[in-house]
Tab-separated table of C-alpha atoms and ligand atoms in Angstrom:
chain	number	residue	atom	x	y	z
W	288	MET	CA	-7.391	13.867	-7.183
W	289	GLN	CA	-4.771	12.997	-9.799
W	290	LEU	CA	-1.716	11.062	-8.626
W	291	SER	CA	-0.054	10.231	-11.923
W	292	GLY	CA	3.722	10.573	-11.770
W	293	ARG	CA	3.655	10.035	-7.989
W	294	VAL	CA	5.439	7.198	-6.215
W	295	ALA	CA	3.928	5.865	-2.993
W	296	ILE	CA	5.103	3.492	-0.270
W	297	VAL	CA	2.400	1.750	1.749
W	298	THR	CA	3.501	-0.208	4.825
W	299	GLY	CA	1.351	-3.157	5.826
W	300	GLY	CA	0.140	-2.985	2.224
W	301	GLY	CA	-0.437	-6.726	1.910
W	302	GLN	CA	-3.959	-6.781	3.325
W	303	GLY	CA	-6.794	-4.824	4.916
W	304	ILE	CA	-6.659	-1.025	4.942
W	305	GLY	CA	-3.096	-1.003	3.581
W	306	LYS	CA	-3.976	-3.114	0.554
W	307	ALA	CA	-7.106	-1.051	-0.163
W	308	THR	CA	-4.940	2.094	0.065
W	309	ALA	CA	-2.245	0.715	-2.251
W	310	LEU	CA	-4.879	-0.205	-4.857
W	311	LYS	CA	-6.721	3.132	-4.575
W	312	LEU	CA	-3.487	5.141	-4.882
W	313	ALA	CA	-2.695	3.119	-8.029
W	314	SER	CA	-6.198	3.636	-9.414
W	315	TYR	CA	-5.603	7.407	-9.155
W	316	GLY	CA	-2.340	7.015	-11.095
W	317	ALA	CA	0.440	6.411	-8.555
W	318	ASP	CA	3.147	3.755	-8.771
W	319	VAL	CA	3.233	1.871	-5.477
W	320	ALA	CA	5.731	-0.043	-3.345
W	321	VAL	CA	3.871	-2.535	-1.177
W	322	VAL	CA	5.832	-3.153	2.018
W	323	ASP	CA	4.882	-5.919	4.422
W	324	VAL	CA	6.339	-8.603	6.703
W	325	ASN	CA	3.993	-10.937	4.865
W	326	TYR	CA	5.796	-11.106	1.523
W	327	GLU	CA	3.273	-13.422	-0.171
W	328	ASN	CA	0.448	-10.928	0.423
W	329	ALA	CA	2.637	-8.031	-0.739
W	330	VAL	CA	3.355	-9.880	-3.992
W	331	VAL	CA	-0.364	-10.468	-4.633
W	332	ALA	CA	-1.176	-6.781	-4.009
W	333	ALA	CA	1.711	-5.650	-6.254
W	334	LYS	CA	0.485	-7.989	-9.008
W	335	GLU	CA	-3.004	-6.442	-8.823
W	336	ILE	CA	-1.402	-3.010	-9.220
W	337	THR	CA	0.669	-3.996	-12.265
W	338	ASN	CA	-2.511	-5.483	-13.765
W	339	MET	CA	-3.950	-1.957	-13.489
W	340	GLY	CA	-1.095	-0.665	-15.663
W	341	ARG	CA	0.916	0.964	-12.876
W	342	LYS	CA	4.417	0.088	-11.687
W	343	ALA	CA	4.584	-1.801	-8.400
W	344	MET	CA	7.124	-3.398	-6.095
W	345	ALA	CA	6.641	-5.925	-3.301
W	346	LEU	CA	9.130	-5.752	-0.430
W	347	ARG	CA	9.486	-7.955	2.618
W	348	VAL	CA	10.286	-5.499	5.403
W	349	ASP	CA	9.786	-5.417	9.148
W	350	VAL	CA	9.098	-1.736	9.858
W	351	THR	CA	10.650	-2.027	13.329
W	352	ASN	CA	14.072	-2.618	11.741
W	353	LEU	CA	15.659	0.701	10.709
W	354	LYS	CA	18.332	-0.940	8.539
W	355	GLN	CA	15.766	-2.952	6.562
W	356	VAL	CA	13.607	0.163	6.145
W	357	GLU	CA	16.531	2.301	4.921
W	358	GLU	CA	17.420	-0.373	2.361
W	359	MET	CA	13.775	-0.536	1.291
W	360	ALA	CA	13.614	3.255	0.722
W	361	GLU	CA	16.822	3.145	-1.299
W	362	SER	CA	15.590	0.327	-3.517
W	363	VAL	CA	12.216	2.044	-4.079
W	364	PHE	CA	14.019	5.248	-5.067
W	365	ASN	CA	16.399	3.371	-7.404
W	366	GLU	CA	13.586	1.408	-9.051
W	367	LEU	CA	10.783	4.000	-9.216
W	368	GLN	CA	12.974	7.163	-9.333
W	369	ALA	CA	11.209	9.078	-6.550
W	370	ILE	CA	9.361	8.774	-3.239
W	371	HIS	CA	6.448	11.206	-2.960
W	372	ILE	CA	3.951	9.561	-0.618
W	373	LEU	CA	4.517	7.482	2.525
W	374	VAL	CA	1.579	5.774	4.201
W	375	ASN	CA	2.571	4.495	7.645
W	376	ASN	CA	-0.165	1.902	7.942
W	377	ALA	CA	1.507	-1.241	9.374
W	378	GLY	CA	-0.014	-1.849	12.786
W	379	ILE	CA	-0.889	-4.590	15.244
W	380	THR	CA	-2.887	-5.143	18.428
W	381	LYS	CA	-1.927	-7.167	21.493
W	382	ASP	CA	-4.881	-6.451	23.745
W	383	GLY	CA	-5.151	-7.080	27.450
W	384	LEU	CA	-6.150	-5.327	30.637
W	385	MET	CA	-3.299	-3.380	32.209
W	386	LEU	CA	-2.837	-5.700	35.171
W	387	ARG	CA	-2.364	-8.628	32.815
W	388	MET	CA	-0.497	-6.915	29.965
W	389	SER	CA	3.001	-8.299	29.501
W	390	GLU	CA	6.032	-6.118	28.898
W	391	ALA	CA	6.562	-7.981	25.618
W	392	ASP	CA	3.047	-7.060	24.387
W	393	TRP	CA	3.592	-3.413	25.345
W	394	ASP	CA	6.954	-3.276	23.541
W	395	LEU	CA	5.782	-5.087	20.409
W	396	VAL	CA	2.799	-2.781	19.841
W	397	MET	CA	4.921	0.337	20.454
W	398	ASN	CA	7.632	-0.945	18.138
W	399	VAL	CA	5.408	-1.758	15.176
W	400	ASN	CA	2.854	1.059	15.498
W	401	LEU	CA	5.051	3.939	16.661
W	402	LYS	CA	8.700	3.092	16.025
W	403	GLY	CA	7.667	1.787	12.600
W	404	ALA	CA	6.462	5.285	11.662
W	405	PHE	CA	9.777	6.723	12.900
W	406	THR	CA	11.936	4.326	10.845
W	407	CYS	CA	9.913	4.833	7.653
W	408	THR	CA	9.529	8.607	7.950
W	409	LYS	CA	13.231	9.083	8.737
W	410	SER	CA	14.196	6.935	5.757
W	411	VAL	CA	12.038	8.723	3.164
W	412	LEU	CA	12.507	12.331	4.308
W	413	LYS	CA	15.881	12.768	2.646
W	414	TYR	CA	14.295	11.971	-0.736
W	415	MET	CA	11.225	14.132	-0.087
W	416	THR	CA	13.220	17.152	1.106
W	417	LYS	CA	15.428	17.063	-2.006
W	418	GLN	CA	12.438	16.963	-4.339
W	419	ARG	CA	10.561	19.592	-2.247
W	420	TRP	CA	7.295	17.686	-2.384
W	421	GLY	CA	6.042	15.017	-0.047
W	422	ARG	CA	3.050	13.548	1.713
W	423	ILE	CA	3.276	11.564	4.937
W	424	ILE	CA	0.072	9.949	6.118
W	425	ASN	CA	-0.028	8.057	9.389
W	426	VAL	CA	-2.799	5.600	10.130
W	427	ALA	CA	-3.775	6.331	13.736
W	428	SER	CA	-7.076	5.212	15.308
W	429	VAL	CA	-10.164	6.510	17.059
W	430	VAL	CA	-8.803	4.576	20.040
W	431	GLY	CA	-5.836	6.979	20.177
W	432	GLU	CA	-8.342	9.816	20.654
W	433	MET	CA	-10.920	8.158	22.950
W	434	GLY	CA	-8.952	5.442	24.753
W	435	ASN	CA	-10.271	1.890	25.055
W	436	ALA	CA	-10.227	-0.471	28.012
W	437	GLY	CA	-7.938	-3.393	27.226
W	438	GLN	CA	-5.958	-1.460	24.619
W	439	ALA	CA	-3.649	0.805	26.661
W	440	ASN	CA	-0.623	-0.180	24.554
W	441	TYR	CA	-2.471	0.293	21.246
W	442	ALA	CA	-4.139	3.577	22.314
W	443	ALA	CA	-0.821	4.966	23.556
W	444	SER	CA	0.878	4.047	20.279
W	445	LYS	CA	-1.871	5.689	18.204
W	446	ALA	CA	-2.013	8.830	20.397
W	447	GLY	CA	1.775	8.939	20.057
W	448	LEU	CA	1.403	8.742	16.299
W	449	ILE	CA	-0.813	11.848	16.379
W	450	GLY	CA	1.870	13.812	18.277
W	451	PHE	CA	4.460	12.489	15.834
W	452	THR	CA	2.305	13.607	12.883
W	453	LYS	CA	2.056	17.173	14.197
W	454	SER	CA	5.771	17.439	15.043
W	455	ILE	CA	6.832	16.240	11.595
W	456	ALA	CA	4.307	18.644	10.032
W	457	ARG	CA	6.072	21.554	11.753
W	458	GLU	CA	9.560	20.254	10.895
W	459	VAL	CA	9.111	19.771	7.163
W	460	ALA	CA	6.441	22.289	6.134
W	461	SER	CA	9.083	24.637	4.689
W	462	ARG	CA	10.053	21.837	2.263
W	463	ASN	CA	6.509	21.565	0.923
W	464	ILE	CA	5.955	18.266	2.718
W	465	THR	CA	2.702	17.719	4.583
W	466	SER	CA	2.187	15.294	7.452
W	467	ASN	CA	-1.310	14.209	8.419
W	468	ALA	CA	-3.022	11.331	10.158
W	469	VAL	CA	-6.217	9.474	9.479
W	470	ALA	CA	-8.013	8.065	12.500
W	471	PRO	CA	-10.252	5.200	11.425
W	472	GLY	CA	-13.068	4.015	13.648
W	473	PHE	CA	-14.018	0.353	13.394
W	474	ILE	CA	-13.263	-0.949	9.916
W	475	GLU	CA	-14.061	-4.435	8.637
W	476	THR	CA	-10.665	-6.192	8.310
W	477	ALA	CA	-8.833	-9.170	9.826
W	478	MET	CA	-8.138	-6.952	12.859
W	479	THR	CA	-11.848	-6.478	13.673
W	480	ASP	CA	-12.882	-9.991	12.512
W	481	ALA	CA	-11.135	-11.168	15.662
W	482	LEU	CA	-13.696	-9.333	17.852
W	483	PRO	CA	-16.426	-11.446	19.480
W	484	GLU	CA	-19.989	-10.913	18.056
W	485	LYS	CA	-21.188	-9.413	21.356
W	486	ALA	CA	-18.375	-6.805	21.304
W	487	LYS	CA	-19.283	-5.905	17.699
W	488	GLU	CA	-22.952	-5.385	18.652
W	489	GLU	CA	-21.916	-3.073	21.502
W	490	LEU	CA	-19.658	-1.138	19.141
W	491	LEU	CA	-22.382	-0.615	16.572
W	492	LYS	CA	-24.486	1.140	19.226
W	493	GLN	CA	-21.741	3.796	19.503
W	494	ILE	CA	-21.610	4.534	15.760
W	495	PRO	CA	-24.182	7.146	14.625
W	496	LEU	CA	-24.008	5.911	11.013
W	497	GLY	CA	-24.948	2.452	12.325
W	498	ARG	CA	-22.358	0.342	10.494
W	499	LEU	CA	-18.689	-0.555	10.500
W	500	GLY	CA	-16.576	1.159	7.857
W	501	GLY	CA	-14.853	-0.554	4.948
W	502	PRO	CA	-11.144	-0.375	4.020
W	503	ASN	CA	-11.986	1.849	1.030
W	504	ASP	CA	-13.565	4.468	3.318
W	505	VAL	CA	-10.119	4.918	4.866
W	506	ALA	CA	-8.226	4.515	1.585
W	507	MET	CA	-10.154	7.410	0.002
W	508	GLY	CA	-9.240	9.727	2.882
W	509	ILE	CA	-5.597	8.786	2.335
W	510	VAL	CA	-5.862	9.385	-1.424
W	511	PHE	CA	-7.301	12.842	-0.701
W	512	LEU	CA	-4.488	13.744	1.724
W	513	SER	CA	-1.925	12.448	-0.822
W	514	SER	CA	-3.219	14.633	-3.611
W	515	ASN	CA	-2.445	18.202	-4.716
W	516	ILE	CA	-5.887	19.391	-3.646
W	517	ALA	CA	-4.908	18.787	0.001
W	518	SER	CA	-1.778	20.949	-0.296
W	519	TYR	CA	-2.873	23.413	2.437
W	520	ILE	CA	-3.707	20.698	4.990
W	521	THR	CA	-0.960	19.656	7.401
W	522	GLY	CA	-0.712	18.489	11.003
W	523	GLN	CA	-4.345	17.353	10.963
W	524	VAL	CA	-6.214	14.233	11.978
W	525	LEU	CA	-8.933	13.166	9.557
W	526	ASN	CA	-11.517	11.124	11.469
W	527	ILE	CA	-13.091	8.346	9.409
W	528	ASN	CA	-15.308	6.750	11.991
W	529	GLY	CA	-19.025	6.987	11.130
W	530	GLY	CA	-19.417	9.710	13.760
W	531	MET	CA	-18.204	7.528	16.627
W	532	TYR	CA	-15.927	10.306	17.869
W	533	MET	CA	-16.589	13.965	17.030
Z	11	NAD	N1	-9.392	-2.334	11.266
Z	11	NAD	C1	-9.728	-1.328	12.056
Z	11	NAD	O1	-10.850	-1.249	12.557
Z	11	NAD	C2	-8.760	-0.229	12.338
Z	11	NAD	C3	-9.206	0.892	13.062
Z	11	NAD	C4	-8.354	1.925	13.334
Z	11	NAD	C5	-7.034	1.863	12.917
Z	11	NAD	N2	-6.597	0.759	12.235
Z	11	NAD	C6	-5.195	0.755	11.818
Z	11	NAD	O2	-5.117	0.557	10.431
Z	11	NAD	C7	-3.902	-0.105	10.100
Z	11	NAD	C8	-4.214	-1.323	9.250
Z	11	NAD	O3	-5.078	-2.163	9.963
Z	11	NAD	P1	-5.854	-3.407	9.314
Z	11	NAD	O4	-7.130	-3.492	10.029
Z	11	NAD	O5	-5.818	-3.313	7.852
Z	11	NAD	O6	-4.924	-4.584	9.873
Z	11	NAD	P2	-4.456	-5.972	9.216
Z	11	NAD	O7	-3.998	-6.793	10.368
Z	11	NAD	O8	-5.487	-6.496	8.300
Z	11	NAD	O9	-3.178	-5.519	8.335
Z	11	NAD	C9	-1.979	-5.068	8.924
Z	11	NAD	C10	-0.846	-5.332	7.951
Z	11	NAD	O10	0.386	-4.877	8.559
Z	11	NAD	C11	1.381	-5.864	8.357
Z	11	NAD	N3	2.394	-5.765	9.414
Z	11	NAD	C12	2.255	-6.109	10.723
Z	11	NAD	N4	3.423	-5.931	11.363
Z	11	NAD	C13	4.314	-5.446	10.470
Z	11	NAD	C14	5.681	-5.080	10.518
Z	11	NAD	N5	6.377	-5.178	11.668
Z	11	NAD	N6	6.285	-4.636	9.399
Z	11	NAD	C15	5.601	-4.567	8.225
Z	11	NAD	N7	4.302	-4.911	8.103
Z	11	NAD	C16	3.671	-5.346	9.215
Z	11	NAD	C17	0.623	-7.185	8.404
Z	11	NAD	O11	1.370	-8.242	7.822
Z	11	NAD	C18	-0.647	-6.828	7.639
Z	11	NAD	O12	-0.482	-7.000	6.252
Z	11	NAD	C19	-3.239	-0.438	11.430
Z	11	NAD	O13	-2.272	0.556	11.744
Z	11	NAD	C20	-4.377	-0.368	12.421
Z	11	NAD	O14	-3.942	-0.080	13.712
Z	11	NAD	C21	-7.423	-0.282	11.942
């Protein structure tokens, strides 16, 4: 799984799964642009990558804003001379039961999780099609496959991301660009730290491997899908969930 000479963009790369992915891609040889609304975290992640001897950029970008994303893609291309790998990882939750869910919470989750993948994919495809090599990896969720009470907005956005992944796979396959999703189960990050202890105990009962995953479990799946050895895999969902959903 060699990635030297590759340039990657990781959205939401400032912490959690995105940061682990940015660092793993760099450890396999890629130069990485860390994109996040939280600029301070993006800078720290980029610094860790340059300390590893790779090139890195930190960019403050809100993935819901197409203009900001287009400018980001242009500056990554100008600075790092290519865009080979896009990891659409930025994502949020705004949980609530349907009867209580506000329109604002529905829209925000759709905008970040689903529209964010649209803005980023649209903005990098022109570079990938010209170079006739590309990897798009969307971070979906087990919840997009199984559903989850209290997460209708989040589940819909992640199920939507799976449909998006497959459509893009069909559109760009002739240009030697693959489009795949990873669907993590419950991974220990700030997102799951917010869960009450009781909810975590209930969750563990549903996971055959008997533990939550770590960010690197997901990052390694993304490294694999980014690499040359995954060149015949497109339009797929790689489940990284401890057996929670089969
Ligand atoms: N943690 C889990 O158990 C789990 C499970 C399945 C899927 N996921 C998915 O994995 C991805 C990463 O999750 P995480 O647990 O690392 O979350 P996290 O909250 O730790 O990190 C998310 C990152 O995205 C950034 N971000 C949020 N909104 C943004 C925006 N509009 N533009 C740019 N950046 C933005 C945040 O600043 C943060 O750095 C998400 O898409 C999430 O839905 C997580």
